[in-house]
mmCIF file of C-alpha atoms in Angstrom:
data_model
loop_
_atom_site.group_PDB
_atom_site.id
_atom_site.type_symbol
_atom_site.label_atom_id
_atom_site.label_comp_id
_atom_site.label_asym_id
_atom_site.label_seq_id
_atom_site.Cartn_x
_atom_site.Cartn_y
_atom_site.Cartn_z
ATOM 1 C CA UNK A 27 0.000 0.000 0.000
ATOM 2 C CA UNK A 28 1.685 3.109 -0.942
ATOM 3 C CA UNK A 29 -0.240 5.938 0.508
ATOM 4 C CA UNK A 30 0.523 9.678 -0.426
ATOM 5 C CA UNK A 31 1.454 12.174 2.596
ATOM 6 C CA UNK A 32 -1.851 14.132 1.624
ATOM 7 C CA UNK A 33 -4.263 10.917 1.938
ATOM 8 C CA UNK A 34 -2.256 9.571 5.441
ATOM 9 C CA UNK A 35 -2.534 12.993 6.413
ATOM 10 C CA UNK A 36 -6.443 13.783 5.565
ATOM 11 C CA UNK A 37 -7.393 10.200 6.661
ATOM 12 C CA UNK A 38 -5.568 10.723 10.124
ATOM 13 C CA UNK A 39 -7.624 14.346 10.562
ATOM 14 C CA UNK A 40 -10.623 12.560 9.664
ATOM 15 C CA UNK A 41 -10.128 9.476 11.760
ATOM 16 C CA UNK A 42 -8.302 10.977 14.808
ATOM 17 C CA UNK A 43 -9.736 14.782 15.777
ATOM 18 C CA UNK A 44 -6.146 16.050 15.484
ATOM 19 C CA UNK A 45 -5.419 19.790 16.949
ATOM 20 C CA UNK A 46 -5.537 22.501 14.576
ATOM 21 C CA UNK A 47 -1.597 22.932 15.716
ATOM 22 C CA UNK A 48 -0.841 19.460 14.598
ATOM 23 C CA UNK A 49 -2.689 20.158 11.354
ATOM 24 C CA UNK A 50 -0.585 22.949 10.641
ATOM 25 C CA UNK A 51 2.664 21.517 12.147
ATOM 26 C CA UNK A 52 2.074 18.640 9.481
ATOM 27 C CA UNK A 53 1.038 20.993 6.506
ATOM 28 C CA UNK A 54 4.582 22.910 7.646
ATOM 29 C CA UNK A 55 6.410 19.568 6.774
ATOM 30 C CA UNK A 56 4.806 18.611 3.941
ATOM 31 C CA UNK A 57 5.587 22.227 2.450
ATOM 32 C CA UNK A 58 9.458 22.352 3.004
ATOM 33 C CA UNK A 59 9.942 18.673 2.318
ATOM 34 C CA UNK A 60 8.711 19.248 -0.696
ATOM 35 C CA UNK A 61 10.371 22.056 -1.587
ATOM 36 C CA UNK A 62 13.547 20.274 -1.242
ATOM 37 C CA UNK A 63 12.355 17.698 -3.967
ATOM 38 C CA UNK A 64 11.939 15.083 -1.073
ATOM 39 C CA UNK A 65 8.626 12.965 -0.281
ATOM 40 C CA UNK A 66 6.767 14.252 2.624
ATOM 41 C CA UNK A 67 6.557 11.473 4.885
ATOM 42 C CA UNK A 68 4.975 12.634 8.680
ATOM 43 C CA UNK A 69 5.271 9.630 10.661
ATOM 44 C CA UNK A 70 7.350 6.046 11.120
ATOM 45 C CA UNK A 71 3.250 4.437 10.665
ATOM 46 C CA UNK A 72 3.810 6.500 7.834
ATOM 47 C CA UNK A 73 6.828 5.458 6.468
ATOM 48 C CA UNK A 74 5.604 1.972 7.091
ATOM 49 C CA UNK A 75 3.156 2.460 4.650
ATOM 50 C CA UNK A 76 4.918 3.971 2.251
ATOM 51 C CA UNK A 77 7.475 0.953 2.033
ATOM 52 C CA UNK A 78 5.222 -1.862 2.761
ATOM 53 C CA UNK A 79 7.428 -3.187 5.817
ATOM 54 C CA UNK A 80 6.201 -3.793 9.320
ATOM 55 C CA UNK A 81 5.857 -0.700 11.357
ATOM 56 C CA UNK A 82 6.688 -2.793 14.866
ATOM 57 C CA UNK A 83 9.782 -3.957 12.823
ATOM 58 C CA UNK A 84 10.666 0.027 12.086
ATOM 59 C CA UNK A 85 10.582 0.429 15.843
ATOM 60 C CA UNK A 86 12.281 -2.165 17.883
ATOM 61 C CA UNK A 87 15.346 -1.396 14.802
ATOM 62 C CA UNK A 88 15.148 2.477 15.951
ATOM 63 C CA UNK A 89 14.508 1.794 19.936
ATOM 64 C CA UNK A 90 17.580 -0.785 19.405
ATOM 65 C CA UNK A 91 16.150 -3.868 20.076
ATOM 66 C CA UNK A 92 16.799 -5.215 17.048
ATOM 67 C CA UNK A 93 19.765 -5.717 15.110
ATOM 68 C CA UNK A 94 19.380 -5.570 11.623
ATOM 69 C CA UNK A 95 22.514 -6.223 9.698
ATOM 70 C CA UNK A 96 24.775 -8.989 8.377
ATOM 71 C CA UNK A 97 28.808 -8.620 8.786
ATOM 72 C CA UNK A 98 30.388 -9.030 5.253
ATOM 73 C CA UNK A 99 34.174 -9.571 4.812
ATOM 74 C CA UNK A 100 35.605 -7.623 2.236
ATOM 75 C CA UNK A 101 38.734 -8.282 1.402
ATOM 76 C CA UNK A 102 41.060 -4.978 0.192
ATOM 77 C CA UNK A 103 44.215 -5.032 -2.256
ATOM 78 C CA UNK A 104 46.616 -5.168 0.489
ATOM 79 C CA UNK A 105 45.296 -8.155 1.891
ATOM 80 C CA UNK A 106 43.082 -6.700 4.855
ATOM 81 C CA UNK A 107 40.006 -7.344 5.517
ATOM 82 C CA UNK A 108 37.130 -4.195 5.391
ATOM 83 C CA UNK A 109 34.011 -5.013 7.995
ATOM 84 C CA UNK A 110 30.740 -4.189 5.751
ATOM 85 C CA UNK A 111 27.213 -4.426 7.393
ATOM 86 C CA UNK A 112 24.894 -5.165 4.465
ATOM 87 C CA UNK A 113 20.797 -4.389 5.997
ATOM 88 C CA UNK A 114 18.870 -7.090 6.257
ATOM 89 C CA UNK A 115 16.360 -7.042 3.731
ATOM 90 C CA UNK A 116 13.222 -5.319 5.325
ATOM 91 C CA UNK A 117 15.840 -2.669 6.454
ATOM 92 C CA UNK A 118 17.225 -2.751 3.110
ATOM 93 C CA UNK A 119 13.987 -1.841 1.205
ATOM 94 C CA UNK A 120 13.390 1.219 3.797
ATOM 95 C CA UNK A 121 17.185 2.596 3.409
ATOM 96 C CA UNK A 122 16.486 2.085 -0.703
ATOM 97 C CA UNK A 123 13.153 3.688 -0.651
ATOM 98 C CA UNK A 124 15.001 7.053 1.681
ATOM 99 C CA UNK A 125 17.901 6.791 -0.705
ATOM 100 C CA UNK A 126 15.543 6.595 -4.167
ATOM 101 C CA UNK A 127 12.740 9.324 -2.796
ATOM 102 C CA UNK A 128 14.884 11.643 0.057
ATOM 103 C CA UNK A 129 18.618 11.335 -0.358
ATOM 104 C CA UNK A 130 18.676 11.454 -4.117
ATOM 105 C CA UNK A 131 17.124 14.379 -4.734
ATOM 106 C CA UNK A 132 20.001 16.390 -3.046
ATOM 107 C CA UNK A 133 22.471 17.748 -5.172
ATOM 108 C CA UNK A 134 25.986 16.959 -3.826
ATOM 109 C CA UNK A 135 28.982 19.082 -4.860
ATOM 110 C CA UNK A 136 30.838 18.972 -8.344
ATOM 111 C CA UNK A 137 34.183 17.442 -7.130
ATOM 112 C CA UNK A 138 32.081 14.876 -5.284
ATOM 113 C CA UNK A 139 32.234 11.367 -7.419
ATOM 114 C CA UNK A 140 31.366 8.251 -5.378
ATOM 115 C CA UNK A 141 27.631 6.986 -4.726
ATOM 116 C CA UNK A 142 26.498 8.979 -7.578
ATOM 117 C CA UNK A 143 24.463 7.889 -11.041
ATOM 118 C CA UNK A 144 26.343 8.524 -13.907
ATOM 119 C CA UNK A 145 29.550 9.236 -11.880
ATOM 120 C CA UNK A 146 32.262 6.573 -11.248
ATOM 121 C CA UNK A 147 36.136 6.014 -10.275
ATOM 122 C CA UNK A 148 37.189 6.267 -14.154
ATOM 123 C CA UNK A 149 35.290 9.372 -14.137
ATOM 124 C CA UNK A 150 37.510 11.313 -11.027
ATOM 125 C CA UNK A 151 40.757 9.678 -12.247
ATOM 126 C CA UNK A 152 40.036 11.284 -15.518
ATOM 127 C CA UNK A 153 40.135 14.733 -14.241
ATOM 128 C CA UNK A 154 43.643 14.143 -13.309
ATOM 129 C CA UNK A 155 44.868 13.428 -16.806
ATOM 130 C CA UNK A 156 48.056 15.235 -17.767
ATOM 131 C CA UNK A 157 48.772 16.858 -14.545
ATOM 132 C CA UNK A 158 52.296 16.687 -13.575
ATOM 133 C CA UNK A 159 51.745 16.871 -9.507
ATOM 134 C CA UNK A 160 49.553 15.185 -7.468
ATOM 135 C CA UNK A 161 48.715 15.496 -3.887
ATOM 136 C CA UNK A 162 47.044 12.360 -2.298
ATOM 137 C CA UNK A 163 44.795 12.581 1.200
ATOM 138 C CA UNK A 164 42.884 10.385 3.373
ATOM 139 C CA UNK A 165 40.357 11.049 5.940
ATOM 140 C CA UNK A 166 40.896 8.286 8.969
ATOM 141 C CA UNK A 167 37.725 6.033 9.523
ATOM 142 C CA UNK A 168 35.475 8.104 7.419
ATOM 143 C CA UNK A 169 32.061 6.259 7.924
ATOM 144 C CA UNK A 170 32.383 5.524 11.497
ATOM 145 C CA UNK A 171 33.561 9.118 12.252
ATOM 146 C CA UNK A 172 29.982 10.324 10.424
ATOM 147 C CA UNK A 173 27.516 9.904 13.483
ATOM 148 C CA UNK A 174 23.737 9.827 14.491
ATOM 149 C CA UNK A 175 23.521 13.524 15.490
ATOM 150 C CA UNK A 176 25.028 14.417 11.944
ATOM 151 C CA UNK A 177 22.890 12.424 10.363
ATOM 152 C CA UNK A 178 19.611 13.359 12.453
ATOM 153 C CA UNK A 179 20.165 17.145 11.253
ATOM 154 C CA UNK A 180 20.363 16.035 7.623
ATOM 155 C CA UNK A 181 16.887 14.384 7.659
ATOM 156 C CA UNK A 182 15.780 17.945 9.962
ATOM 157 C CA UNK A 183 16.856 20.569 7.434
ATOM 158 C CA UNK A 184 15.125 18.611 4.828
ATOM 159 C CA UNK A 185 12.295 19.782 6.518
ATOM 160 C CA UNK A 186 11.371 16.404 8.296
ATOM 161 C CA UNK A 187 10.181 17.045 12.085
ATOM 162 C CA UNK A 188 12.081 16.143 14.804
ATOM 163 C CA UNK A 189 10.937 12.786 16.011
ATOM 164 C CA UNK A 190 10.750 11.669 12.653
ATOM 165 C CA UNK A 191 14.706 12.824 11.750
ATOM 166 C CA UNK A 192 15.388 11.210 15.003
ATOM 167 C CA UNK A 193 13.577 8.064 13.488
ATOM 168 C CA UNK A 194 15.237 8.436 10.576
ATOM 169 C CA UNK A 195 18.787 8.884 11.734
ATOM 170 C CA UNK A 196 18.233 5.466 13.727
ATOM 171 C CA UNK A 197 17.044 3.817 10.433
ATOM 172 C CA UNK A 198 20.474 4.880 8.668
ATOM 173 C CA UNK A 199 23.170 4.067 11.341
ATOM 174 C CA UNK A 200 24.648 1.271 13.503
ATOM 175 C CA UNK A 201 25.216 1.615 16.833
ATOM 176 C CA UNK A 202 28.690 2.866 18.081
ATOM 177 C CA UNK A 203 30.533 1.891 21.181
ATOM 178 C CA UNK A 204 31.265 5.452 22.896
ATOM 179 C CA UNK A 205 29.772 7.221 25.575
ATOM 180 C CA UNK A 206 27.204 10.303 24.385
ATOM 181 C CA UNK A 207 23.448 10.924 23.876
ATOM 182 C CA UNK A 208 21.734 12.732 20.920
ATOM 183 C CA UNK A 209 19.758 14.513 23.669
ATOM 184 C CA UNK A 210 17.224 15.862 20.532
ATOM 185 C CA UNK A 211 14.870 16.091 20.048
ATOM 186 C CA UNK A 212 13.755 16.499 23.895
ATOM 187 C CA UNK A 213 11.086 13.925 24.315
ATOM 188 C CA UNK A 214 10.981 11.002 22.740
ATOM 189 C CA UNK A 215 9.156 7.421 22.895
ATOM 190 C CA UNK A 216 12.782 5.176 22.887
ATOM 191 C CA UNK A 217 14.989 5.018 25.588
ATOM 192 C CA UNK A 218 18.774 6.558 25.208
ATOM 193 C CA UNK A 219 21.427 4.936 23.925
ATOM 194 C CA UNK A 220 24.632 5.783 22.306
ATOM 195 C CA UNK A 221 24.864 7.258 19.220
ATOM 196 C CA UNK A 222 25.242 5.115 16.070
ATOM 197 C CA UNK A 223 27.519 5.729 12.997
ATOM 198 C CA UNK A 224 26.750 5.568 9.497
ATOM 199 C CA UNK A 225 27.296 1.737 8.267
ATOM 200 C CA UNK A 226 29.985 1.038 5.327
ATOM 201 C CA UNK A 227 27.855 -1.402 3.380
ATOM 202 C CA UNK A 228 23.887 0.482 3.599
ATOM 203 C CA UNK A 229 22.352 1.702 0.859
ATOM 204 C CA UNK A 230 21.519 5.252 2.231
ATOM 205 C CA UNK A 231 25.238 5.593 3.647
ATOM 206 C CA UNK A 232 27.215 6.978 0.667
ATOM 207 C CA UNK A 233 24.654 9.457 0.147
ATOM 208 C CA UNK A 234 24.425 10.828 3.494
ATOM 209 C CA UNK A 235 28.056 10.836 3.550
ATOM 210 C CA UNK A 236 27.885 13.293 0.509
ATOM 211 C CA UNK A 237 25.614 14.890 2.063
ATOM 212 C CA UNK A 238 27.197 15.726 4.757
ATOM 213 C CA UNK A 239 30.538 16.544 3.663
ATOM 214 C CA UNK A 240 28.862 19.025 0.794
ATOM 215 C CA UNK A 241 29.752 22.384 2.437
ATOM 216 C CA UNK A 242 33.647 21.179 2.919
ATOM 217 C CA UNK A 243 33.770 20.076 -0.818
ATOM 218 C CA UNK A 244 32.382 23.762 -1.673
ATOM 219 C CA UNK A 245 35.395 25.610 0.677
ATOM 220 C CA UNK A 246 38.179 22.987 -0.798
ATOM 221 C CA UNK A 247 36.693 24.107 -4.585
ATOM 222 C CA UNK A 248 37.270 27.334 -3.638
ATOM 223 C CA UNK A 249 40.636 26.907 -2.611
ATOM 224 C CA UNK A 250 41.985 24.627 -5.130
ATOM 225 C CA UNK A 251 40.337 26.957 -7.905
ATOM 226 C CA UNK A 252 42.672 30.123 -5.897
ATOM 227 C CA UNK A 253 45.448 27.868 -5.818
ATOM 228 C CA UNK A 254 45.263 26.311 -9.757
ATOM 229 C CA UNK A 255 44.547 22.844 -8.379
ATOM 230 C CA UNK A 256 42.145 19.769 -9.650
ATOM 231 C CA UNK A 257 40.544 18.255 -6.503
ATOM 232 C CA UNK A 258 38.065 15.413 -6.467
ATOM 233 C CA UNK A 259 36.978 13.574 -3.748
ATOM 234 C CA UNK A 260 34.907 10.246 -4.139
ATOM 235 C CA UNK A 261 34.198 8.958 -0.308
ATOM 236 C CA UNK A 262 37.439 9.456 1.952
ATOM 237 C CA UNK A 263 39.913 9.569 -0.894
ATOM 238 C CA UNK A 264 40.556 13.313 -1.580
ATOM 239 C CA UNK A 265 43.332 14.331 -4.606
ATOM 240 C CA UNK A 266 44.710 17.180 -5.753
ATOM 241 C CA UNK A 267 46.853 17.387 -8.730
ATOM 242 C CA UNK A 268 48.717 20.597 -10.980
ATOM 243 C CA UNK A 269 50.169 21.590 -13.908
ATOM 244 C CA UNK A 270 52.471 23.798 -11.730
ATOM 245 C CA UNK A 271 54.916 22.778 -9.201
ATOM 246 C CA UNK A 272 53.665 21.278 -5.422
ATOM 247 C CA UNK A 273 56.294 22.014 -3.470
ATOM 248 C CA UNK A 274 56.386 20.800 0.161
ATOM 249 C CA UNK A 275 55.042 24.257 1.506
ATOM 250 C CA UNK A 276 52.321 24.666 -0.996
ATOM 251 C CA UNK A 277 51.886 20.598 -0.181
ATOM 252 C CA UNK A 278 51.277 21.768 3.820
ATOM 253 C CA UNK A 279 49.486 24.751 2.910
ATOM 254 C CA UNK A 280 46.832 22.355 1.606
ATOM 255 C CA UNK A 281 46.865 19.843 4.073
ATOM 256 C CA UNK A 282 46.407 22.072 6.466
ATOM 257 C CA UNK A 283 43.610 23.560 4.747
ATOM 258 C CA UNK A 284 41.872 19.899 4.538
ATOM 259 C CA UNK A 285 42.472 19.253 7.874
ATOM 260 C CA UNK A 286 41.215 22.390 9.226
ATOM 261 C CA UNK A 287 37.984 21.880 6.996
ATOM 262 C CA UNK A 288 37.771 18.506 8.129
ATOM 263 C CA UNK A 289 37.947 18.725 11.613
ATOM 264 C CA UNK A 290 35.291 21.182 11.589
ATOM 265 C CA UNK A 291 32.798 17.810 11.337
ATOM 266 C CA UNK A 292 34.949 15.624 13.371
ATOM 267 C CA UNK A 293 36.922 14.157 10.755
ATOM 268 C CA UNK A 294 40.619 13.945 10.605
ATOM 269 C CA UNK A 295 43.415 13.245 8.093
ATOM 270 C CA UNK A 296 45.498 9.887 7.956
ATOM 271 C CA UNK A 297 48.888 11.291 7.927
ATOM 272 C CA UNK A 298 50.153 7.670 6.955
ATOM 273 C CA UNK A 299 48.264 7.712 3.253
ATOM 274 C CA UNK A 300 49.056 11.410 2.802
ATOM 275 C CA UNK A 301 51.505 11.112 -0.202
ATOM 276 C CA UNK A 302 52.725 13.794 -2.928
ATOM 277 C CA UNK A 303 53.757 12.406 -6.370
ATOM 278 C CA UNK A 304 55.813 14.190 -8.322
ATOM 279 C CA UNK A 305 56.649 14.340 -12.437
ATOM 280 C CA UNK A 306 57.897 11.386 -12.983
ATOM 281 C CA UNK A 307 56.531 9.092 -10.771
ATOM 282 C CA UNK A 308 53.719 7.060 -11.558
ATOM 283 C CA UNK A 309 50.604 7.918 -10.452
ATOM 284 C CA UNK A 310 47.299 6.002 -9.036
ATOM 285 C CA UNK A 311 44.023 7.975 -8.285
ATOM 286 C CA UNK A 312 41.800 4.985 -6.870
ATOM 287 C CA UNK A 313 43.838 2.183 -8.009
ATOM 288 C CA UNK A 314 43.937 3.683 -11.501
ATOM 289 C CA UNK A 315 47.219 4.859 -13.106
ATOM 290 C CA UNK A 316 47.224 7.865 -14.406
ATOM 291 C CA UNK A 317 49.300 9.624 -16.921
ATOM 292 C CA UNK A 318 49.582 11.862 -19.979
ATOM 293 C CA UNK A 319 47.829 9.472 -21.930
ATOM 294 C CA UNK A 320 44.495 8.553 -20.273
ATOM 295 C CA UNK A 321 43.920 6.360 -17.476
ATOM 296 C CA UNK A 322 44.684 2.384 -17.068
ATOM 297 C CA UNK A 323 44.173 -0.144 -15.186
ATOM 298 C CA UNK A 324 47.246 -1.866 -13.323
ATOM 299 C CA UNK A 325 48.980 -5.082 -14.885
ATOM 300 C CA UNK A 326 48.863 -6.857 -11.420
ATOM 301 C CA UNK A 327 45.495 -6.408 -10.827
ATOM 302 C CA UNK A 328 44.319 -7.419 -14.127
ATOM 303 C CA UNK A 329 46.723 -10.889 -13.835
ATOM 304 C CA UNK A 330 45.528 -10.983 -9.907
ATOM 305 C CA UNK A 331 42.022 -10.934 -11.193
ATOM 306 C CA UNK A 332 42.220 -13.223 -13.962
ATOM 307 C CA UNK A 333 44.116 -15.681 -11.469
ATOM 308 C CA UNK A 334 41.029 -15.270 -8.849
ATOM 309 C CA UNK A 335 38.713 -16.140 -12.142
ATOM 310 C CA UNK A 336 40.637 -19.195 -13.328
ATOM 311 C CA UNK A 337 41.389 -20.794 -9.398
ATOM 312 C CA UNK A 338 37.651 -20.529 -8.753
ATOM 313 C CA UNK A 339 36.959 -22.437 -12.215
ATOM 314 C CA UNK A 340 39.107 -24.646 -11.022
ATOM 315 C CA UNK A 341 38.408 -25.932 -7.468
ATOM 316 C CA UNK A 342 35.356 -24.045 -7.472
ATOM 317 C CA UNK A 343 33.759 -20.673 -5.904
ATOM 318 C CA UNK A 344 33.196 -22.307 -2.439
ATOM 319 C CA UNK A 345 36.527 -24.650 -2.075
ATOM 320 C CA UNK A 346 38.432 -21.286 -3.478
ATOM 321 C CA UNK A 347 36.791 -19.024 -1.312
ATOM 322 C CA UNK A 348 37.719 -21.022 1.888
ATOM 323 C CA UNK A 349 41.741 -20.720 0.504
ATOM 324 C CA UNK A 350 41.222 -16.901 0.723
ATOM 325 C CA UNK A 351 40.255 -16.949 3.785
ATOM 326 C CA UNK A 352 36.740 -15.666 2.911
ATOM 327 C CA UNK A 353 33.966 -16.665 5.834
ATOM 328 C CA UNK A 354 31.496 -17.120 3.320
ATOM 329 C CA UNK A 355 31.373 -17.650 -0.508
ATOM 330 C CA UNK A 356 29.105 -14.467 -1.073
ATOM 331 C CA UNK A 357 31.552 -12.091 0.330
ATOM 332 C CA UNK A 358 34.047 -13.791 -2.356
ATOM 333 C CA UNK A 359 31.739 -13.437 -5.050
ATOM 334 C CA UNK A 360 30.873 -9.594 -4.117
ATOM 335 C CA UNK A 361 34.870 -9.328 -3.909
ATOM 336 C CA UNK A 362 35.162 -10.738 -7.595
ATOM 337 C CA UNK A 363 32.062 -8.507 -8.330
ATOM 338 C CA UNK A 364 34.234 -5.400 -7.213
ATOM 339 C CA UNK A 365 37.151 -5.929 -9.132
ATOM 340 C CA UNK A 366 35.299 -6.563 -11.874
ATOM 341 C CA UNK A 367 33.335 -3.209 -11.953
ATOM 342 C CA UNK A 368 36.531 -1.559 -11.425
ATOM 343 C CA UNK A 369 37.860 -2.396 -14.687
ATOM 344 C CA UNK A 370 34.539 -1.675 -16.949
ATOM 345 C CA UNK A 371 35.024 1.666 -17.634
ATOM 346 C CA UNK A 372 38.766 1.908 -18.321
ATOM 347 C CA UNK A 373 38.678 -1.388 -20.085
ATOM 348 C CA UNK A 374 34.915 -2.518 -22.044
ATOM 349 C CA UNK A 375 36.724 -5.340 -23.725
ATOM 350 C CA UNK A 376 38.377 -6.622 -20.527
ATOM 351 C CA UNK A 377 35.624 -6.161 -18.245
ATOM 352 C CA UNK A 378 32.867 -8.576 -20.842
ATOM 353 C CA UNK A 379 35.564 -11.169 -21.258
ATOM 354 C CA UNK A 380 36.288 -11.610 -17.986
ATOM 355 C CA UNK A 381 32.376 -10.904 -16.926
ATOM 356 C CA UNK A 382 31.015 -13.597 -19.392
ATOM 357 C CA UNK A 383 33.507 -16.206 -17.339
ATOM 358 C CA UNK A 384 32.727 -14.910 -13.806
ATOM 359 C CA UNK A 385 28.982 -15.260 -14.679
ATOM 360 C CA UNK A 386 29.530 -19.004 -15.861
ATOM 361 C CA UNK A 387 31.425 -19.997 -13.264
ATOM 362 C CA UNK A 388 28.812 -18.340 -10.917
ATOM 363 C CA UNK A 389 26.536 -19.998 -12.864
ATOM 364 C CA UNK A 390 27.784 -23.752 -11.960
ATOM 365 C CA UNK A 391 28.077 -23.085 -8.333
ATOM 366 C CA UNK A 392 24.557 -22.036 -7.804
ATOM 367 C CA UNK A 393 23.469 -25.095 -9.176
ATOM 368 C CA UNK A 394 25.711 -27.074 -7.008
ATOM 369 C CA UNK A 395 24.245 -25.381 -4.216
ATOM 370 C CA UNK A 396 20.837 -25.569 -4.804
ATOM 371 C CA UNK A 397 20.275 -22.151 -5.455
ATOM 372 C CA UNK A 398 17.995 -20.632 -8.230
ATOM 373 C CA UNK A 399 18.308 -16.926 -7.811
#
């Protein structure tokens, strides 16, 4: 049942004698929400509706008594192994309906390239092309140091009320272990707890991390355009390349400009991937090298790939998996899934070869499982 804000909102004057302050309070919301191109939605019930899920569900996942994600291994390309909390699927349809109908309508800045339609990896390493200096900078634990109370005044200035951005911000974050209370808004129907972060792995958390990080990309524009720099950032990975020469006081000049920015929303800087590449030198912008030419795709990781591809024909995805180290076959297969989609848009060819393989493969251990999805 997917009932409009107007029809929840008439049925619920007819049906329930609201106050004429509620009425407007309600009207209020609807207005500004939708003046920010985002569905009005007035209640969790609400919300319920809207996505078809159960609205007792909705609240023992925003009171905390329910946990509502799955712990995915994801292996990185220096061997270590990235937590990822994928929702569980009723959780998973709300965070993709707030993502599809709220988050997306929000414009996030120009140098901004992850988490975006039509905007990918190839796409920010191409703005580098040519440039003879580059400037590399990583902000420390990005998603865990983006919490609740950031996220509850996102949903707010949308023009959502309070308990509802409250509700919200619960729907779109995992709970933390540190000490602090949101305190807001003042009363509320769910006991305290500690403030979540946003998930690595959600649908709705790449978005929200845009959004929240869209008045720092506007200030770093503005000083990379001042200082003849490119800058791009696509999630924590921020670079900043030249025609003209970095040296190491310009190189400070803007690190200390990031990190001033940045700790302005709690973030901070991870001095040990903070690395200036001069001409020369080759240079990677998300795995991708970059040069005068265009931008390519690594020898290694196309052999390292193809290797993964072949060993799992081979002994097969599960057995294979297992060698890795995996703790489960899927987070394998999203790993293969990865590197594939990493290589599409530098390399078409590449990427349908190998693709056509991976899917066959894929293919043959479904049906040695049992599974028909």
């Amino acid at each position: 049942m997917n009932i409009s804000s107007h029809d929840y909102f008439s049925n619920g004057v007819r049906n329930e004698n609201l106050s004429k302050d509620l009425v407007e309070k309600y009207n209020r919301i609807r207005i500004k929400t939708i003046s920010h191109n985002c569905y009005p939605v007035l209640t969790l019930k609400h919300l319920s509706l809207l996505t078809e899920t159960d609205y007792f569900f909705l609240r023992r996942v925003v009171s905390g008594k329910q946990f509502a994600y799955h712990r995915i291994e994801h292996l990185k390309a220096d061997g270590t192994v990235r937590n990822l909390y994928s929702p569980i699927l009723d959780l998973k349809i709300v965070q993709r309906w707030i993502l599809d109908f709220i988050l997306s309508s929000v414009e996030n800045s120009s140098s901004s390239y992850a988490y975006e339609n039509g905007k990918s990896i190839f796409d920010a390493a191409e703005k580098h092309i040519g440039n003879k200096w580059m400037l590399k900078i990583d902000l420390r634990n990005f998603f865990d140091s983006i919490d609740e109370i950031s996220i509850y005044k996102i949903f707010n200035e949308l023009g959502y009320s309070e308990i509802l951005s409250f509700e919200f911000s619960r729907l779109c974050t995992i709970r933390r272990k540190r000490t602090g209370d949101l305190n807001i808004p003042s009363k509320l129907p769910y006991a305290p707890r500690n403030p979540g972060h946003l998930p690595q792995g959600a649908p709705t958390s790449g978005q929200l991390a845009n959004i929240f990080l869209k008045n720092f990309d506007k200030e770093i524009e503005l000083f990379s355009i001042n200082n003849d720099l490119i800058y791009t950032r696509y999630s924590d990975d921020l670079i900043f390349s030249s025609n003209k020469i970095i040296t190491g006081n310009k190189a400070s000049i803007i690190i200390n400009k990031v990190s001033t920015e940045a700790l302005k929303l709690g973030l901070e800087i991870n001095s040990r991937k903070t690395i200036l590449i001069p001409p020369g030198k080759h240079k990677k912008v998300l795995g991708l090298i970059v040069d005068s030419h265009g931008v390519h795709v690594p020898k290694k990781y196309v052999s390292d790939l193809k290797w993964h591809i072949r060993q799992s024909d081979l002994y097969g995805v599960l057995e294979y998996s297992q060698q890795r180290g995996f703790q489960s076959p899927e987070g394998f297969i999203n790993f293969i899934n990865g590197n594939l989609s990493f290589i599409k848009a530098p390399n078409p060819v590449l990427y349908n070869s190998l693709k056509r393989r991976w899917s066959n493969i894929i293919q043959k251990y479904r049906i040695s499982q049992g599974i028909f999805y």
